[in-house]
mmCIF file with all atom_site columns, C-alpha atoms in Angstrom:
data_model
loop_
_atom_site.group_PDB
_atom_site.id
_atom_site.type_symbol
_atom_site.label_atom_id
_atom_site.label_alt_id
_atom_site.label_comp_id
_atom_site.label_asym_id
_atom_site.label_entity_id
_atom_site.label_seq_id
_atom_site.pdbx_PDB_ins_code
_atom_site.Cartn_x
_atom_site.Cartn_y
_atom_site.Cartn_z
_atom_site.occupancy
_atom_site.B_iso_or_equiv
_atom_site.pdbx_formal_charge
_atom_site.auth_seq_id
_atom_site.auth_comp_id
_atom_site.auth_asym_id
_atom_site.auth_atom_id
_atom_site.pdbx_PDB_model_num
ATOM 1   C CA . MET Y 1 1   ? 0.000   0.000   0.000  1.00 43.00 ? 1   MET Y CA 1
ATOM 2   C CA . THR Y 1 2   ? 1.184   3.506   -0.664 1.00 41.00 ? 2   THR Y CA 1
ATOM 3   C CA . MET Y 1 3   ? 0.084   6.771   0.864  1.00 45.00 ? 3   MET Y CA 1
ATOM 4   C CA . SER Y 1 4   ? -0.184  8.702   -2.412 1.00 47.00 ? 4   SER Y CA 1
ATOM 5   C CA . ASN Y 1 5   ? -3.261  10.789  -1.554 1.00 51.00 ? 5   ASN Y CA 1
ATOM 6   C CA . THR Y 1 6   ? -3.188  10.878  2.243  1.00 51.00 ? 6   THR Y CA 1
ATOM 7   C CA . PRO Y 1 7   ? -2.626  14.269  3.864  1.00 51.00 ? 7   PRO Y CA 1
ATOM 8   C CA . MET Y 1 8   ? 0.664   14.524  5.751  1.00 53.00 ? 8   MET Y CA 1
ATOM 9   C CA . ALA Y 1 9   ? -0.833  16.924  8.303  1.00 53.00 ? 9   ALA Y CA 1
ATOM 10  C CA . ALA Y 1 10  ? -3.219  14.247  9.544  1.00 74.00 ? 10  ALA Y CA 1
ATOM 11  C CA . SER Y 1 11  ? -2.454  12.113  12.600 1.00 87.00 ? 11  SER Y CA 1
ATOM 12  C CA . PRO Y 1 12  ? -0.733  8.756   11.988 1.00 90.00 ? 12  PRO Y CA 1
ATOM 13  C CA . LEU Y 1 13  ? -4.043  6.985   12.740 1.00 93.00 ? 13  LEU Y CA 1
ATOM 14  C CA . THR Y 1 14  ? -5.980  9.119   10.250 1.00 92.00 ? 14  THR Y CA 1
ATOM 15  C CA . ARG Y 1 15  ? -3.281  8.524   7.643  1.00 91.00 ? 15  ARG Y CA 1
ATOM 16  C CA . ALA Y 1 16  ? -3.522  4.756   8.233  1.00 93.00 ? 16  ALA Y CA 1
ATOM 17  C CA . VAL Y 1 17  ? -7.324  4.849   7.878  1.00 95.00 ? 17  VAL Y CA 1
ATOM 18  C CA . LEU Y 1 18  ? -7.085  6.803   4.626  1.00 94.00 ? 18  LEU Y CA 1
ATOM 19  C CA . GLU Y 1 19  ? -4.327  4.516   3.340  1.00 93.00 ? 19  GLU Y CA 1
ATOM 20  C CA . ILE Y 1 20  ? -6.509  1.456   3.996  1.00 95.00 ? 20  ILE Y CA 1
ATOM 21  C CA . ASP Y 1 21  ? -9.524  3.190   2.402  1.00 95.00 ? 21  ASP Y CA 1
ATOM 22  C CA . GLU Y 1 22  ? -7.431  3.947   -0.691 1.00 94.00 ? 22  GLU Y CA 1
ATOM 23  C CA . TYR Y 1 23  ? -6.204  0.335   -0.817 1.00 94.00 ? 23  TYR Y CA 1
ATOM 24  C CA . ALA Y 1 24  ? -9.771  -1.019  -0.486 1.00 95.00 ? 24  ALA Y CA 1
ATOM 25  C CA . SER Y 1 25  ? -10.964 1.429   -3.147 1.00 94.00 ? 25  SER Y CA 1
ATOM 26  C CA . GLY Y 1 26  ? -8.373  0.040   -5.549 1.00 94.00 ? 26  GLY Y CA 1
ATOM 27  C CA . LEU Y 1 27  ? -9.865  -3.439  -5.103 1.00 94.00 ? 27  LEU Y CA 1
ATOM 28  C CA . GLY Y 1 28  ? -13.312 -2.218  -6.165 1.00 94.00 ? 28  GLY Y CA 1
ATOM 29  C CA . TRP Y 1 29  ? -16.703 -2.738  -4.562 1.00 94.00 ? 29  TRP Y CA 1
ATOM 30  C CA . ASP Y 1 30  ? -18.473 -5.917  -3.442 1.00 92.00 ? 30  ASP Y CA 1
ATOM 31  C CA . GLN Y 1 31  ? -15.436 -7.072  -1.471 1.00 93.00 ? 31  GLN Y CA 1
ATOM 32  C CA . PRO Y 1 32  ? -15.383 -9.100  1.746  1.00 92.00 ? 32  PRO Y CA 1
ATOM 33  C CA . ALA Y 1 33  ? -14.485 -7.425  5.031  1.00 93.00 ? 33  ALA Y CA 1
ATOM 34  C CA . ARG Y 1 34  ? -10.727 -7.041  5.554  1.00 95.00 ? 34  ARG Y CA 1
ATOM 35  C CA . LEU Y 1 35  ? -8.861  -6.904  8.859  1.00 96.00 ? 35  LEU Y CA 1
ATOM 36  C CA . PHE Y 1 36  ? -5.528  -5.140  9.378  1.00 97.00 ? 36  PHE Y CA 1
ATOM 37  C CA . ALA Y 1 37  ? -3.006  -5.107  12.196 1.00 95.00 ? 37  ALA Y CA 1
ATOM 38  C CA . LEU Y 1 38  ? -1.472  -1.676  12.772 1.00 95.00 ? 38  LEU Y CA 1
ATOM 39  C CA . VAL Y 1 39  ? 2.175   -1.670  13.776 1.00 91.00 ? 39  VAL Y CA 1
ATOM 40  C CA . ASP Y 1 40  ? 4.545   1.174   14.626 1.00 87.00 ? 40  ASP Y CA 1
ATOM 41  C CA . THR Y 1 41  ? 6.499   1.796   11.413 1.00 84.00 ? 41  THR Y CA 1
ATOM 42  C CA . ALA Y 1 42  ? 9.780   2.763   13.129 1.00 82.00 ? 42  ALA Y CA 1
ATOM 43  C CA . ALA Y 1 43  ? 9.633   -0.307  15.392 1.00 81.00 ? 43  ALA Y CA 1
ATOM 44  C CA . LEU Y 1 44  ? 8.860   -2.519  12.395 1.00 76.00 ? 44  LEU Y CA 1
ATOM 45  C CA . ARG Y 1 45  ? 11.891  -1.199  10.505 1.00 76.00 ? 45  ARG Y CA 1
ATOM 46  C CA . ALA Y 1 46  ? 14.136  -1.742  13.555 1.00 78.00 ? 46  ALA Y CA 1
ATOM 47  C CA . GLN Y 1 47  ? 12.847  -5.170  14.639 1.00 78.00 ? 47  GLN Y CA 1
ATOM 48  C CA . GLU Y 1 48  ? 11.830  -6.757  11.328 1.00 77.00 ? 48  GLU Y CA 1
ATOM 49  C CA . PRO Y 1 49  ? 14.020  -5.230  8.588  1.00 73.00 ? 49  PRO Y CA 1
ATOM 50  C CA . ALA Y 1 50  ? 13.234  -8.004  6.089  1.00 77.00 ? 50  ALA Y CA 1
ATOM 51  C CA . LEU Y 1 51  ? 9.467   -7.507  6.509  1.00 71.00 ? 51  LEU Y CA 1
ATOM 52  C CA . ALA Y 1 52  ? 9.886   -3.722  6.360  1.00 69.00 ? 52  ALA Y CA 1
ATOM 53  C CA . SER Y 1 53  ? 11.814  -4.141  3.115  1.00 72.00 ? 53  SER Y CA 1
ATOM 54  C CA . GLN Y 1 54  ? 9.134   -6.465  1.730  1.00 74.00 ? 54  GLN Y CA 1
ATOM 55  C CA . LEU Y 1 55  ? 6.531   -3.780  2.563  1.00 69.00 ? 55  LEU Y CA 1
ATOM 56  C CA . GLY Y 1 56  ? 8.628   -1.077  0.877  1.00 67.00 ? 56  GLY Y CA 1
ATOM 57  C CA . LEU Y 1 57  ? 9.363   0.795   4.106  1.00 65.00 ? 57  LEU Y CA 1
ATOM 58  C CA . GLU Y 1 58  ? 13.170  0.724   4.208  1.00 63.00 ? 58  GLU Y CA 1
ATOM 59  C CA . GLY Y 1 59  ? 13.636  4.092   2.488  1.00 62.00 ? 59  GLY Y CA 1
ATOM 60  C CA . GLU Y 1 60  ? 11.044  6.045   4.478  1.00 58.00 ? 60  GLU Y CA 1
ATOM 61  C CA . GLN Y 1 61  ? 12.362  8.609   6.935  1.00 59.00 ? 61  GLN Y CA 1
ATOM 62  C CA . GLU Y 1 62  ? 9.105   9.140   8.822  1.00 56.00 ? 62  GLU Y CA 1
ATOM 63  C CA . THR Y 1 63  ? 9.589   8.530   12.551 1.00 57.00 ? 63  THR Y CA 1
ATOM 64  C CA . THR Y 1 64  ? 5.915   8.461   13.544 1.00 65.00 ? 64  THR Y CA 1
ATOM 65  C CA . GLY Y 1 65  ? 3.643   6.309   11.520 1.00 86.00 ? 65  GLY Y CA 1
ATOM 66  C CA . LEU Y 1 66  ? 1.541   3.195   11.438 1.00 91.00 ? 66  LEU Y CA 1
ATOM 67  C CA . THR Y 1 67  ? 1.893   0.413   8.924  1.00 88.00 ? 67  THR Y CA 1
ATOM 68  C CA . PRO Y 1 68  ? -1.273  -1.568  8.140  1.00 93.00 ? 68  PRO Y CA 1
ATOM 69  C CA . ILE Y 1 69  ? -0.678  -5.276  7.600  1.00 91.00 ? 69  ILE Y CA 1
ATOM 70  C CA . GLU Y 1 70  ? -3.609  -7.180  6.113  1.00 93.00 ? 70  GLU Y CA 1
ATOM 71  C CA . GLN Y 1 71  ? -4.542  -10.296 8.049  1.00 93.00 ? 71  GLN Y CA 1
ATOM 72  C CA . ASP Y 1 72  ? -5.918  -13.607 6.813  1.00 89.00 ? 72  ASP Y CA 1
ATOM 73  C CA . GLU Y 1 73  ? -9.356  -13.576 5.270  1.00 85.00 ? 73  GLU Y CA 1
ATOM 74  C CA . ILE Y 1 74  ? -12.285 -13.221 7.647  1.00 88.00 ? 74  ILE Y CA 1
ATOM 75  C CA . PRO Y 1 75  ? -14.383 -16.411 7.615  1.00 86.00 ? 75  PRO Y CA 1
ATOM 76  C CA . ALA Y 1 76  ? -17.521 -15.802 5.536  1.00 81.00 ? 76  ALA Y CA 1
ATOM 77  C CA . ASP Y 1 77  ? -19.554 -18.271 7.600  1.00 83.00 ? 77  ASP Y CA 1
ATOM 78  C CA . LYS Y 1 78  ? -19.082 -16.422 10.897 1.00 85.00 ? 78  LYS Y CA 1
ATOM 79  C CA . ALA Y 1 79  ? -20.785 -13.220 12.052 1.00 85.00 ? 79  ALA Y CA 1
ATOM 80  C CA . LEU Y 1 80  ? -18.332 -10.314 12.180 1.00 87.00 ? 80  LEU Y CA 1
ATOM 81  C CA . ASP Y 1 81  ? -18.886 -9.613  15.882 1.00 85.00 ? 81  ASP Y CA 1
ATOM 82  C CA . GLU Y 1 82  ? -18.373 -13.302 16.724 1.00 88.00 ? 82  GLU Y CA 1
ATOM 83  C CA . PHE Y 1 83  ? -15.162 -13.365 14.692 1.00 91.00 ? 83  PHE Y CA 1
ATOM 84  C CA . LEU Y 1 84  ? -13.803 -10.197 16.339 1.00 90.00 ? 84  LEU Y CA 1
ATOM 85  C CA . ALA Y 1 85  ? -14.472 -11.722 19.764 1.00 88.00 ? 85  ALA Y CA 1
ATOM 86  C CA . THR Y 1 86  ? -11.957 -14.489 18.952 1.00 90.00 ? 86  THR Y CA 1
ATOM 87  C CA . ILE Y 1 87  ? -9.023  -12.140 18.221 1.00 91.00 ? 87  ILE Y CA 1
ATOM 88  C CA . ALA Y 1 88  ? -6.063  -11.584 20.531 1.00 89.00 ? 88  ALA Y CA 1
ATOM 89  C CA . TRP Y 1 89  ? -3.244  -9.398  19.236 1.00 94.00 ? 89  TRP Y CA 1
ATOM 90  C CA . PRO Y 1 90  ? 0.467   -9.789  20.068 1.00 92.00 ? 90  PRO Y CA 1
ATOM 91  C CA . ASP Y 1 91  ? 2.158   -6.882  21.886 1.00 90.00 ? 91  ASP Y CA 1
ATOM 92  C CA . ALA Y 1 92  ? 3.833   -5.630  18.692 1.00 89.00 ? 92  ALA Y CA 1
ATOM 93  C CA . VAL Y 1 93  ? 0.407   -4.726  17.279 1.00 94.00 ? 93  VAL Y CA 1
ATOM 94  C CA . VAL Y 1 94  ? -0.457  -1.202  18.449 1.00 95.00 ? 94  VAL Y CA 1
ATOM 95  C CA . GLY Y 1 95  ? -3.871  -1.098  16.780 1.00 96.00 ? 95  GLY Y CA 1
ATOM 96  C CA . CYS Y 1 96  ? -6.157  -2.694  14.260 1.00 97.00 ? 96  CYS Y CA 1
ATOM 97  C CA . ALA Y 1 97  ? -8.469  -1.668  11.454 1.00 97.00 ? 97  ALA Y CA 1
ATOM 98  C CA . LEU Y 1 98  ? -11.353 -3.172  9.572  1.00 96.00 ? 98  LEU Y CA 1
ATOM 99  C CA . THR Y 1 99  ? -12.869 -2.252  6.247  1.00 96.00 ? 99  THR Y CA 1
ATOM 100 C CA . VAL Y 1 100 ? -16.368 -3.494  5.531  1.00 94.00 ? 100 VAL Y CA 1
ATOM 101 C CA . GLU Y 1 101 ? -19.163 -2.682  3.089  1.00 93.00 ? 101 GLU Y CA 1
ATOM 102 C CA . ARG Y 1 102 ? -22.736 -2.194  4.280  1.00 90.00 ? 102 ARG Y CA 1
ATOM 103 C CA . LEU Y 1 103 ? -26.088 -0.829  3.175  1.00 85.00 ? 103 LEU Y CA 1
ATOM 104 C CA . MET Y 1 104 ? -27.210 2.210   5.124  1.00 83.00 ? 104 MET Y CA 1
ATOM 105 C CA . LEU Y 1 105 ? -30.374 4.247   5.245  1.00 80.00 ? 105 LEU Y CA 1
ATOM 106 C CA . PRO Y 1 106 ? -30.526 8.000   5.761  1.00 77.00 ? 106 PRO Y CA 1
ATOM 107 C CA . PRO Y 1 107 ? -31.876 9.120   9.164  1.00 77.00 ? 107 PRO Y CA 1
ATOM 108 C CA . SER Y 1 108 ? -35.095 10.209  7.426  1.00 80.00 ? 108 SER Y CA 1
ATOM 109 C CA . ALA Y 1 109 ? -35.862 6.556   6.579  1.00 80.00 ? 109 ALA Y CA 1
ATOM 110 C CA . GLU Y 1 110 ? -35.441 5.248   10.132 1.00 76.00 ? 110 GLU Y CA 1
ATOM 111 C CA . ALA Y 1 111 ? -39.025 6.143   11.096 1.00 79.00 ? 111 ALA Y CA 1
ATOM 112 C CA . THR Y 1 112 ? -40.370 3.852   8.358  1.00 84.00 ? 112 THR Y CA 1
ATOM 113 C CA . VAL Y 1 113 ? -38.542 0.698   9.497  1.00 83.00 ? 113 VAL Y CA 1
ATOM 114 C CA . PRO Y 1 114 ? -41.146 -1.991  10.273 1.00 84.00 ? 114 PRO Y CA 1
ATOM 115 C CA . GLU Y 1 115 ? -41.162 -3.200  13.890 1.00 85.00 ? 115 GLU Y CA 1
ATOM 116 C CA . GLY Y 1 116 ? -40.323 -6.760  14.913 1.00 86.00 ? 116 GLY Y CA 1
ATOM 117 C CA . LEU Y 1 117 ? -38.396 -7.906  11.837 1.00 84.00 ? 117 LEU Y CA 1
ATOM 118 C CA . SER Y 1 118 ? -35.782 -10.621 12.193 1.00 83.00 ? 118 SER Y CA 1
ATOM 119 C CA . GLU Y 1 119 ? -32.225 -9.621  11.290 1.00 78.00 ? 119 GLU Y CA 1
ATOM 120 C CA . LYS Y 1 120 ? -32.549 -11.423 7.970  1.00 81.00 ? 120 LYS Y CA 1
ATOM 121 C CA . LYS Y 1 121 ? -35.887 -9.757  7.096  1.00 85.00 ? 121 LYS Y CA 1
ATOM 122 C CA . LEU Y 1 122 ? -34.582 -6.347  8.170  1.00 81.00 ? 122 LEU Y CA 1
ATOM 123 C CA . ALA Y 1 123 ? -31.528 -6.763  5.904  1.00 80.00 ? 123 ALA Y CA 1
ATOM 124 C CA . ALA Y 1 124 ? -33.815 -7.685  2.998  1.00 85.00 ? 124 ALA Y CA 1
ATOM 125 C CA . TRP Y 1 125 ? -36.063 -4.675  3.732  1.00 84.00 ? 125 TRP Y CA 1
ATOM 126 C CA . VAL Y 1 126 ? -33.051 -2.306  3.752  1.00 81.00 ? 126 VAL Y CA 1
ATOM 127 C CA . ALA Y 1 127 ? -31.697 -3.859  0.528  1.00 82.00 ? 127 ALA Y CA 1
ATOM 128 C CA . GLU Y 1 128 ? -35.000 -3.075  -1.216 1.00 86.00 ? 128 GLU Y CA 1
ATOM 129 C CA . HIS Y 1 129 ? -35.380 0.466   0.186  1.00 85.00 ? 129 HIS Y CA 1
ATOM 130 C CA . PRO Y 1 130 ? -35.160 3.145   -2.555 1.00 85.00 ? 130 PRO Y CA 1
ATOM 131 C CA . ASP Y 1 131 ? -33.046 5.481   -0.350 1.00 84.00 ? 131 ASP Y CA 1
ATOM 132 C CA . ARG Y 1 132 ? -30.431 2.891   0.627  1.00 84.00 ? 132 ARG Y CA 1
ATOM 133 C CA . GLN Y 1 133 ? -26.787 3.804   0.227  1.00 86.00 ? 133 GLN Y CA 1
ATOM 134 C CA . GLU Y 1 134 ? -23.880 1.432   -0.250 1.00 90.00 ? 134 GLU Y CA 1
ATOM 135 C CA . VAL Y 1 135 ? -21.019 2.500   1.986  1.00 93.00 ? 135 VAL Y CA 1
ATOM 136 C CA . ARG Y 1 136 ? -17.505 1.253   2.707  1.00 95.00 ? 136 ARG Y CA 1
ATOM 137 C CA . MET Y 1 137 ? -16.466 1.872   6.288  1.00 95.00 ? 137 MET Y CA 1
ATOM 138 C CA . THR Y 1 138 ? -12.855 1.745   7.412  1.00 96.00 ? 138 THR Y CA 1
ATOM 139 C CA . VAL Y 1 139 ? -12.505 1.895   11.181 1.00 96.00 ? 139 VAL Y CA 1
ATOM 140 C CA . ALA Y 1 140 ? -9.241  1.834   13.139 1.00 96.00 ? 140 ALA Y CA 1
ATOM 141 C CA . VAL Y 1 141 ? -8.465  1.814   16.852 1.00 96.00 ? 141 VAL Y CA 1
ATOM 142 C CA . LEU Y 1 142 ? -5.274  1.904   18.893 1.00 96.00 ? 142 LEU Y CA 1
ATOM 143 C CA . ARG Y 1 143 ? -4.548  0.183   22.198 1.00 95.00 ? 143 ARG Y CA 1
ATOM 144 C CA . ASP Y 1 144 ? -4.617  3.589   23.922 1.00 94.00 ? 144 ASP Y CA 1
ATOM 145 C CA . GLY Y 1 145 ? -8.279  4.073   22.934 1.00 93.00 ? 145 GLY Y CA 1
ATOM 146 C CA . SER Y 1 146 ? -7.691  6.403   19.974 1.00 94.00 ? 146 SER Y CA 1
ATOM 147 C CA . ARG Y 1 147 ? -9.998  5.768   17.052 1.00 95.00 ? 147 ARG Y CA 1
ATOM 148 C CA . ASP Y 1 148 ? -10.676 7.080   13.595 1.00 95.00 ? 148 ASP Y CA 1
ATOM 149 C CA . SER Y 1 149 ? -12.770 6.080   10.625 1.00 95.00 ? 149 SER Y CA 1
ATOM 150 C CA . ALA Y 1 150 ? -13.461 6.812   6.987  1.00 94.00 ? 150 ALA Y CA 1
ATOM 151 C CA . LEU Y 1 151 ? -16.723 6.422   5.086  1.00 93.00 ? 151 LEU Y CA 1
ATOM 152 C CA . ARG Y 1 152 ? -16.970 6.231   1.319  1.00 94.00 ? 152 ARG Y CA 1
ATOM 153 C CA . LEU Y 1 153 ? -20.329 6.128   -0.468 1.00 92.00 ? 153 LEU Y CA 1
ATOM 154 C CA . ARG Y 1 154 ? -20.450 4.015   -3.596 1.00 91.00 ? 154 ARG Y CA 1
ATOM 155 C CA . GLU Y 1 155 ? -22.294 6.760   -5.460 1.00 88.00 ? 155 GLU Y CA 1
ATOM 156 C CA . LYS Y 1 156 ? -19.581 9.292   -4.519 1.00 88.00 ? 156 LYS Y CA 1
ATOM 157 C CA . ASP Y 1 157 ? -16.592 6.991   -4.994 1.00 86.00 ? 157 ASP Y CA 1
ATOM 158 C CA . SER Y 1 158 ? -13.797 9.561   -4.984 1.00 87.00 ? 158 SER Y CA 1
ATOM 159 C CA . PRO Y 1 159 ? -10.904 10.215  -2.566 1.00 85.00 ? 159 PRO Y CA 1
ATOM 160 C CA . THR Y 1 160 ? -12.154 13.793  -2.184 1.00 86.00 ? 160 THR Y CA 1
ATOM 161 C CA . GLU Y 1 161 ? -15.582 12.557  -1.014 1.00 87.00 ? 161 GLU Y CA 1
ATOM 162 C CA . VAL Y 1 162 ? -14.344 10.375  1.872  1.00 91.00 ? 162 VAL Y CA 1
ATOM 163 C CA . LEU Y 1 163 ? -15.705 11.428  5.269  1.00 89.00 ? 163 LEU Y CA 1
ATOM 164 C CA . THR Y 1 164 ? -13.399 10.985  8.259  1.00 91.00 ? 164 THR Y CA 1
ATOM 165 C CA . GLY Y 1 165 ? -13.995 11.251  11.970 1.00 90.00 ? 165 GLY Y CA 1
ATOM 166 C CA . SER Y 1 166 ? -13.529 9.416   15.229 1.00 91.00 ? 166 SER Y CA 1
ATOM 167 C CA . GLN Y 1 167 ? -17.250 8.958   15.968 1.00 90.00 ? 167 GLN Y CA 1
ATOM 168 C CA . LEU Y 1 168 ? -18.631 7.905   12.567 1.00 90.00 ? 168 LEU Y CA 1
ATOM 169 C CA . VAL Y 1 169 ? -18.978 4.182   13.360 1.00 90.00 ? 169 VAL Y CA 1
ATOM 170 C CA . PRO Y 1 170 ? -18.913 3.925   17.174 1.00 91.00 ? 170 PRO Y CA 1
ATOM 171 C CA . GLY Y 1 171 ? -20.245 0.362   17.427 1.00 90.00 ? 171 GLY Y CA 1
ATOM 172 C CA . LEU Y 1 172 ? -17.586 -1.062  15.140 1.00 92.00 ? 172 LEU Y CA 1
ATOM 173 C CA . ALA Y 1 173 ? -14.888 0.974   16.899 1.00 94.00 ? 173 ALA Y CA 1
ATOM 174 C CA . GLU Y 1 174 ? -16.030 -0.514  20.228 1.00 94.00 ? 174 GLU Y CA 1
ATOM 175 C CA . ALA Y 1 175 ? -15.908 -4.040  18.790 1.00 93.00 ? 175 ALA Y CA 1
ATOM 176 C CA . LEU Y 1 176 ? -12.375 -3.466  17.480 1.00 95.00 ? 176 LEU Y CA 1
ATOM 177 C CA . SER Y 1 177 ? -11.274 -1.940  20.809 1.00 94.00 ? 177 SER Y CA 1
ATOM 178 C CA . ALA Y 1 178 ? -12.532 -5.061  22.577 1.00 93.00 ? 178 ALA Y CA 1
ATOM 179 C CA . THR Y 1 179 ? -9.934  -7.108  20.655 1.00 93.00 ? 179 THR Y CA 1
ATOM 180 C CA . PHE Y 1 180 ? -7.318  -5.432  22.882 1.00 93.00 ? 180 PHE Y CA 1
ATOM 181 C CA . ALA Y 1 181 ? -9.110  -6.091  26.185 1.00 85.00 ? 181 ALA Y CA 1
ATOM 182 C CA . GLU Y 1 182 ? -7.080  -8.212  28.583 1.00 73.00 ? 182 GLU Y CA 1
#
């Protein structure tokens, strides 16, 4: 992954989120969820020079930064929250990130959601709703509790249209933070 369009003024976590969003964008839409370990770039170069070289990091001079490392594929037959509950990270991992595609409704549509639908029927109802939006969410958290996220709408699929913020996807950020709980 390269950070070609990520702003240098942003925090290392924001840069990592935007780097992952750019990477996921390059893969196109209708992709499975992807999980990333976030490691301290300087520590990676010092402790794992061969891996740093493989990732193209040996020439970088940046002293503060996070390197996303994509993990094995997330099992398609397991609910995302169940899968996340099984993760334990080694000490070298300072954070993690997840990119996932979902259908979302605007707040104006929430009042029309039928009561008492099963999860499966609710998903089908949302998929048929005329105001639904396809969105790719990239959420990252650090062990210290820091979090950031990026949202990209399929209909506005451009790096200049990516929304960022620490509170955009609080439930997913909480689930990722729980992977660091002792």
